[in-house]
Structures are given as structure tokens and as C-alpha cells.
Amino acid sequence: MNTMSRISSAFIATVLLSAGVANAQWGNGGERAQDRREIRQDKRELRDDKRDVADLEDVLARFDRAWTRQNEREMTSVENRLRELMQREFAESRSELQRDRAEVRRSDREVRRDGWGRPGMDDRRDRRDDQRDVRVEVATLQTRMAITRELNMVMGSRNQWDLQRQRNLITQLIQVARQEVHQTKQEMREDRREMREDRRDDRRRY
């Protein structure tokens, strides 16, 4: 091999190696950026979930006052407010479900990215956590839908039994909202753990 050929070969090898390192670094940077986005989303969801709990508790307090005073105008206002909250919570639940499903797809990519051999234990655990989050969100959405169907059947009635049923259903909605606060906190812990794992993997690579 002449001198020019050796120089050309060395140059090509250097370029290919540099490109590979750059692509790996870009990929890791993309993962870290995604981790940070998920943490920000978790914080927004937690803030929204806490607001939902407070709003539903306020509705329950207003419901009790309207029932005690037999105030038709206030009771109608309470029921309208409850409908607004349910529409908002349905929208939030669907948005969170889409996000959880996107995280499952991301976890699947990370497991496949491991290449030869078995996927890493951390990636398999992350995928299981994300799949569980989807199941929980689906169950929460279904529970809300069932409660809403029952509410629609008793709203507007001033029969004592229907009013008691409506109150019980509002209480159930509060319990669901509190469970969502707990679930979002758990997802936040998981996302922060994934961020630490990604940083640790970066240090191992470089």
C-alpha cells in the first residue's frame, strides 16, 4: 500500500470513528433531553392532579351545603360544576394515557437497542413499570366512566336516595383523584430513576 493509500485509509477510519462517537453522543443527549421532558410533564401532571382533588372536595362541600339548605339554585350550580370537572378530567386522563403509551414504546426501543444478548435488567424493569402505568391509567379512565354514567342517572333528582347516591359518587371521584396523585408521584420517582440510570450508562460508555 502506497503512502497516499495509507493516508486515505487512516482518514476514512478517523471520520467513521468520529461519526460513530458523535451519533452515540447525540443519542445519549436525546435520551437525557427526553428524561428532562418527562420530569417536567410529571410535575405538571402532579400539579393538575392536586388541583383536581381540591376542586372535587370543594364540590362536595358545596353539595352538602346545598342539600342541607335545600337550595335548588346552588345544587344546580354544583351539578354543572361537577360536569365541567368530569370533562376536564376525562381530557387529562386521555392525555396521560397517550403519554404512558409513548413511554412504553420508548422502553421497547431501549430494550431492543441493547443489541446482542439479553436486555439489561434496568431496561426490562423500566418497561414493566411503563406497562403497569398504562394498565393503571386505563383502569382509572374506566372507573371514571362508570361513575359518570351513574352520576348522569341521578343528577337533577332531589329524591333523598338519589342525592345520597350522588354524594357517594362524588366521594368516589375524590378517592380516584387522590389515587392519581399517588400514581403520578410514583411515575415521577420512576422517571428520575431512569434519568440516573441513563447518566450512569453514559459514564460507563465514556
Short mmCIF file of C-alpha atoms in Angstrom, two decimals:
data_model
loop_
_atom_site.label_atom_id
_atom_site.label_comp_id
_atom_site.label_asym_id
_atom_site.label_seq_id
_atom_site.Cartn_x
_atom_site.Cartn_y
_atom_site.Cartn_z
CA MET A 1 0.00 0.00 0.00
CA ASN A 2 1.49 3.36 -1.01
CA THR A 3 1.69 6.40 1.23
CA MET A 4 -1.40 8.08 -0.23
CA SER A 5 -3.48 4.93 0.23
CA ARG A 6 -2.40 4.64 3.87
CA ILE A 7 -3.25 8.28 4.49
CA SER A 8 -6.65 7.88 2.81
CA SER A 9 -7.43 4.74 4.82
CA ALA A 10 -6.44 6.41 8.07
CA PHE A 11 -8.52 9.47 7.22
CA ILE A 12 -11.60 7.38 6.41
CA ALA A 13 -11.22 5.35 9.61
CA THR A 14 -10.94 8.54 11.65
CA VAL A 15 -14.04 10.02 10.03
CA LEU A 16 -16.07 6.86 10.59
CA LEU A 17 -14.97 6.58 14.20
CA SER A 18 -15.76 10.23 14.85
CA ALA A 19 -19.17 9.86 13.25
CA GLY A 20 -19.94 6.83 15.39
CA VAL A 21 -18.98 8.62 18.58
CA ALA A 22 -20.94 11.70 17.56
CA ASN A 23 -24.03 9.64 16.82
CA ALA A 24 -23.77 7.85 20.16
CA GLN A 25 -23.34 11.13 21.99
CA TRP A 26 -26.28 12.64 20.11
CA GLY A 27 -28.41 9.62 21.01
CA ASN A 28 -27.48 9.85 24.68
CA GLY A 29 -28.15 13.58 24.64
CA GLY A 30 -31.56 12.86 23.14
CA GLU A 31 -32.32 10.40 25.93
CA ARG A 32 -31.33 12.90 28.59
CA ALA A 33 -33.49 15.58 26.96
CA GLN A 34 -36.40 13.13 26.89
CA ASP A 35 -35.82 12.33 30.57
CA ARG A 36 -35.97 16.03 31.43
CA ARG A 37 -39.18 16.47 29.42
CA GLU A 38 -40.79 13.58 31.26
CA ILE A 39 -39.85 15.05 34.63
CA ARG A 40 -41.41 18.38 33.63
CA GLN A 41 -44.55 16.56 32.46
CA ASP A 42 -44.69 14.68 35.77
CA LYS A 43 -44.59 17.97 37.67
CA ARG A 44 -47.38 19.42 35.55
CA GLU A 45 -49.49 16.30 36.00
CA LEU A 46 -48.92 16.31 39.75
CA ARG A 47 -49.99 19.94 39.93
CA ASP A 48 -53.11 19.15 37.87
CA ASP A 49 -53.92 16.08 39.98
CA LYS A 50 -53.70 18.05 43.22
CA ARG A 51 -55.92 20.74 41.72
CA ASP A 52 -58.47 18.06 40.76
CA VAL A 53 -58.60 16.81 44.35
CA ALA A 54 -59.10 20.33 45.70
CA ASP A 55 -61.81 21.13 43.14
CA LEU A 56 -63.74 17.94 43.86
CA GLU A 57 -63.50 18.49 47.61
CA ASP A 58 -64.92 21.97 47.06
CA VAL A 59 -67.78 20.50 45.02
CA LEU A 60 -68.56 18.05 47.83
CA ALA A 61 -68.63 20.84 50.42
CA ARG A 62 -70.93 22.93 48.22
CA PHE A 63 -73.13 19.89 47.59
CA ASP A 64 -73.56 19.31 51.32
CA ARG A 65 -74.48 22.95 51.94
CA ALA A 66 -76.98 23.00 49.08
CA TRP A 67 -78.57 19.76 50.27
CA THR A 68 -78.80 20.93 53.88
CA ARG A 69 -80.37 24.25 52.85
CA GLN A 70 -82.44 22.70 50.04
CA ASN A 71 -81.09 25.41 47.77
CA GLU A 72 -82.14 24.46 44.25
CA ARG A 73 -80.11 27.17 42.51
CA GLU A 74 -76.93 26.22 44.35
CA MET A 75 -77.47 22.49 43.78
CA THR A 76 -77.92 23.08 40.06
CA SER A 77 -74.72 25.15 40.04
CA VAL A 78 -72.88 22.35 41.87
CA GLU A 79 -74.04 19.77 39.33
CA ASN A 80 -72.96 21.97 36.43
CA ARG A 81 -69.56 22.44 38.04
CA LEU A 82 -69.25 18.70 38.52
CA ARG A 83 -69.94 18.12 34.83
CA GLU A 84 -67.21 20.62 33.92
CA LEU A 85 -64.73 18.87 36.19
CA MET A 86 -65.55 15.47 34.73
CA GLN A 87 -65.00 16.72 31.19
CA ARG A 88 -61.65 18.18 32.23
CA GLU A 89 -60.58 15.01 34.00
CA PHE A 90 -61.52 12.86 31.01
CA ALA A 91 -59.33 15.04 28.80
CA GLU A 92 -56.45 14.80 31.29
CA SER A 93 -56.82 11.02 31.61
CA ARG A 94 -56.69 10.53 27.84
CA SER A 95 -53.64 12.78 27.58
CA GLU A 96 -51.85 10.91 30.37
CA LEU A 97 -52.73 7.58 28.77
CA GLN A 98 -51.20 8.70 25.48
CA ARG A 99 -48.07 9.76 27.29
CA ASP A 100 -47.83 6.45 29.19
CA ARG A 101 -48.19 4.51 25.94
CA ALA A 102 -45.45 6.63 24.38
CA GLU A 103 -43.18 5.74 27.30
CA VAL A 104 -43.88 2.04 26.71
CA ARG A 105 -42.81 2.45 23.09
CA ARG A 106 -39.66 4.22 24.23
CA SER A 107 -38.90 1.43 26.70
CA ASP A 108 -39.38 -1.13 23.92
CA ARG A 109 -36.84 0.72 21.79
CA GLU A 110 -34.35 0.80 24.66
CA VAL A 111 -34.72 -2.94 25.22
CA ARG A 112 -34.16 -3.64 21.51
CA ARG A 113 -31.25 -1.20 21.40
CA ASP A 114 -29.29 -3.37 23.81
CA GLY A 115 -28.32 -5.46 20.78
CA TRP A 116 -26.65 -8.82 21.28
CA GLY A 117 -27.51 -10.84 24.33
CA ARG A 118 -30.27 -10.27 26.85
CA PRO A 119 -31.65 -6.78 27.51
CA GLY A 120 -30.30 -5.01 30.56
CA MET A 121 -32.10 -5.53 33.84
CA ASP A 122 -32.77 -1.79 34.19
CA ASP A 123 -34.40 -1.58 30.75
CA ARG A 124 -36.61 -4.59 31.40
CA ARG A 125 -37.71 -3.14 34.73
CA ASP A 126 -38.42 0.25 33.13
CA ARG A 127 -40.59 -1.43 30.51
CA ARG A 128 -42.54 -3.34 33.15
CA ASP A 129 -43.09 -0.11 35.09
CA ASP A 130 -44.30 1.70 31.98
CA GLN A 131 -46.65 -1.14 31.06
CA ARG A 132 -48.06 -1.09 34.58
CA ASP A 133 -48.61 2.68 34.32
CA VAL A 134 -50.69 2.12 31.18
CA ARG A 135 -52.81 -0.52 32.89
CA VAL A 136 -53.40 1.75 35.88
CA GLU A 137 -54.36 4.70 33.67
CA VAL A 138 -56.77 2.56 31.65
CA ALA A 139 -58.37 1.28 34.86
CA THR A 140 -58.68 4.85 36.19
CA LEU A 141 -60.34 6.02 32.99
CA GLN A 142 -62.78 3.12 33.05
CA THR A 143 -63.63 3.83 36.70
CA ARG A 144 -64.33 7.47 35.93
CA MET A 145 -66.54 6.50 33.02
CA ALA A 146 -68.56 4.13 35.21
CA ILE A 147 -69.00 6.78 37.92
CA THR A 148 -70.02 9.36 35.34
CA ARG A 149 -72.69 7.06 33.92
CA GLU A 150 -74.19 6.66 37.38
CA LEU A 151 -73.98 10.38 38.08
CA ASN A 152 -75.87 11.15 34.89
CA MET A 153 -78.71 8.94 36.10
CA VAL A 154 -79.16 10.71 39.46
CA MET A 155 -78.21 14.31 38.68
CA GLY A 156 -81.22 16.60 38.75
CA SER A 157 -83.17 14.35 41.09
CA ARG A 158 -83.93 15.72 44.55
CA ASN A 159 -85.03 12.36 45.91
CA GLN A 160 -83.19 11.65 49.16
CA TRP A 161 -81.81 8.33 47.94
CA ASP A 162 -80.61 9.81 44.66
CA LEU A 163 -78.96 12.70 46.49
CA GLN A 164 -77.19 10.26 48.80
CA ARG A 165 -76.05 8.23 45.80
CA GLN A 166 -74.77 11.36 44.11
CA ARG A 167 -72.82 12.28 47.22
CA ASN A 168 -71.29 8.80 47.40
CA LEU A 169 -70.23 9.04 43.76
CA ILE A 170 -68.57 12.42 44.33
CA THR A 171 -66.69 10.86 47.24
CA GLN A 172 -65.55 8.05 44.93
CA LEU A 173 -64.29 10.62 42.43
CA ILE A 174 -62.25 12.25 45.18
CA GLN A 175 -60.72 8.87 46.04
CA VAL A 176 -59.84 8.28 42.39
CA ALA A 177 -58.24 11.74 42.18
CA ARG A 178 -56.17 11.07 45.31
CA GLN A 179 -55.02 7.77 43.86
CA GLU A 180 -53.89 9.64 40.76
CA VAL A 181 -51.78 11.95 42.91
CA HIS A 182 -50.11 8.87 44.38
CA GLN A 183 -49.65 7.31 40.93
CA THR A 184 -48.12 10.46 39.47
CA LYS A 185 -45.66 10.68 42.37
CA GLN A 186 -44.67 7.09 41.69
CA GLU A 187 -44.17 7.80 37.98
CA MET A 188 -42.03 10.80 38.90
CA ARG A 189 -39.82 8.59 41.07
CA GLU A 190 -39.50 6.09 38.22
CA ASP A 191 -38.61 8.78 35.68
CA ARG A 192 -35.97 10.22 38.00
CA ARG A 193 -34.53 6.75 38.48
CA GLU A 194 -34.39 6.28 34.70
CA MET A 195 -32.55 9.59 34.39
CA ARG A 196 -29.97 8.43 36.94
CA GLU A 197 -29.58 5.13 35.08
CA ASP A 198 -29.06 6.92 31.76
CA ARG A 199 -26.38 9.11 33.31
CA ARG A 200 -24.69 6.07 34.81
CA ASP A 201 -24.75 4.32 31.42
CA ASP A 202 -23.18 7.39 29.83
CA ARG A 203 -20.31 7.29 32.31
CA ARG A 204 -19.75 3.60 31.58
CA ARG A 205 -19.60 4.22 27.83
CA TYR A 206 -17.18 7.10 28.06
#
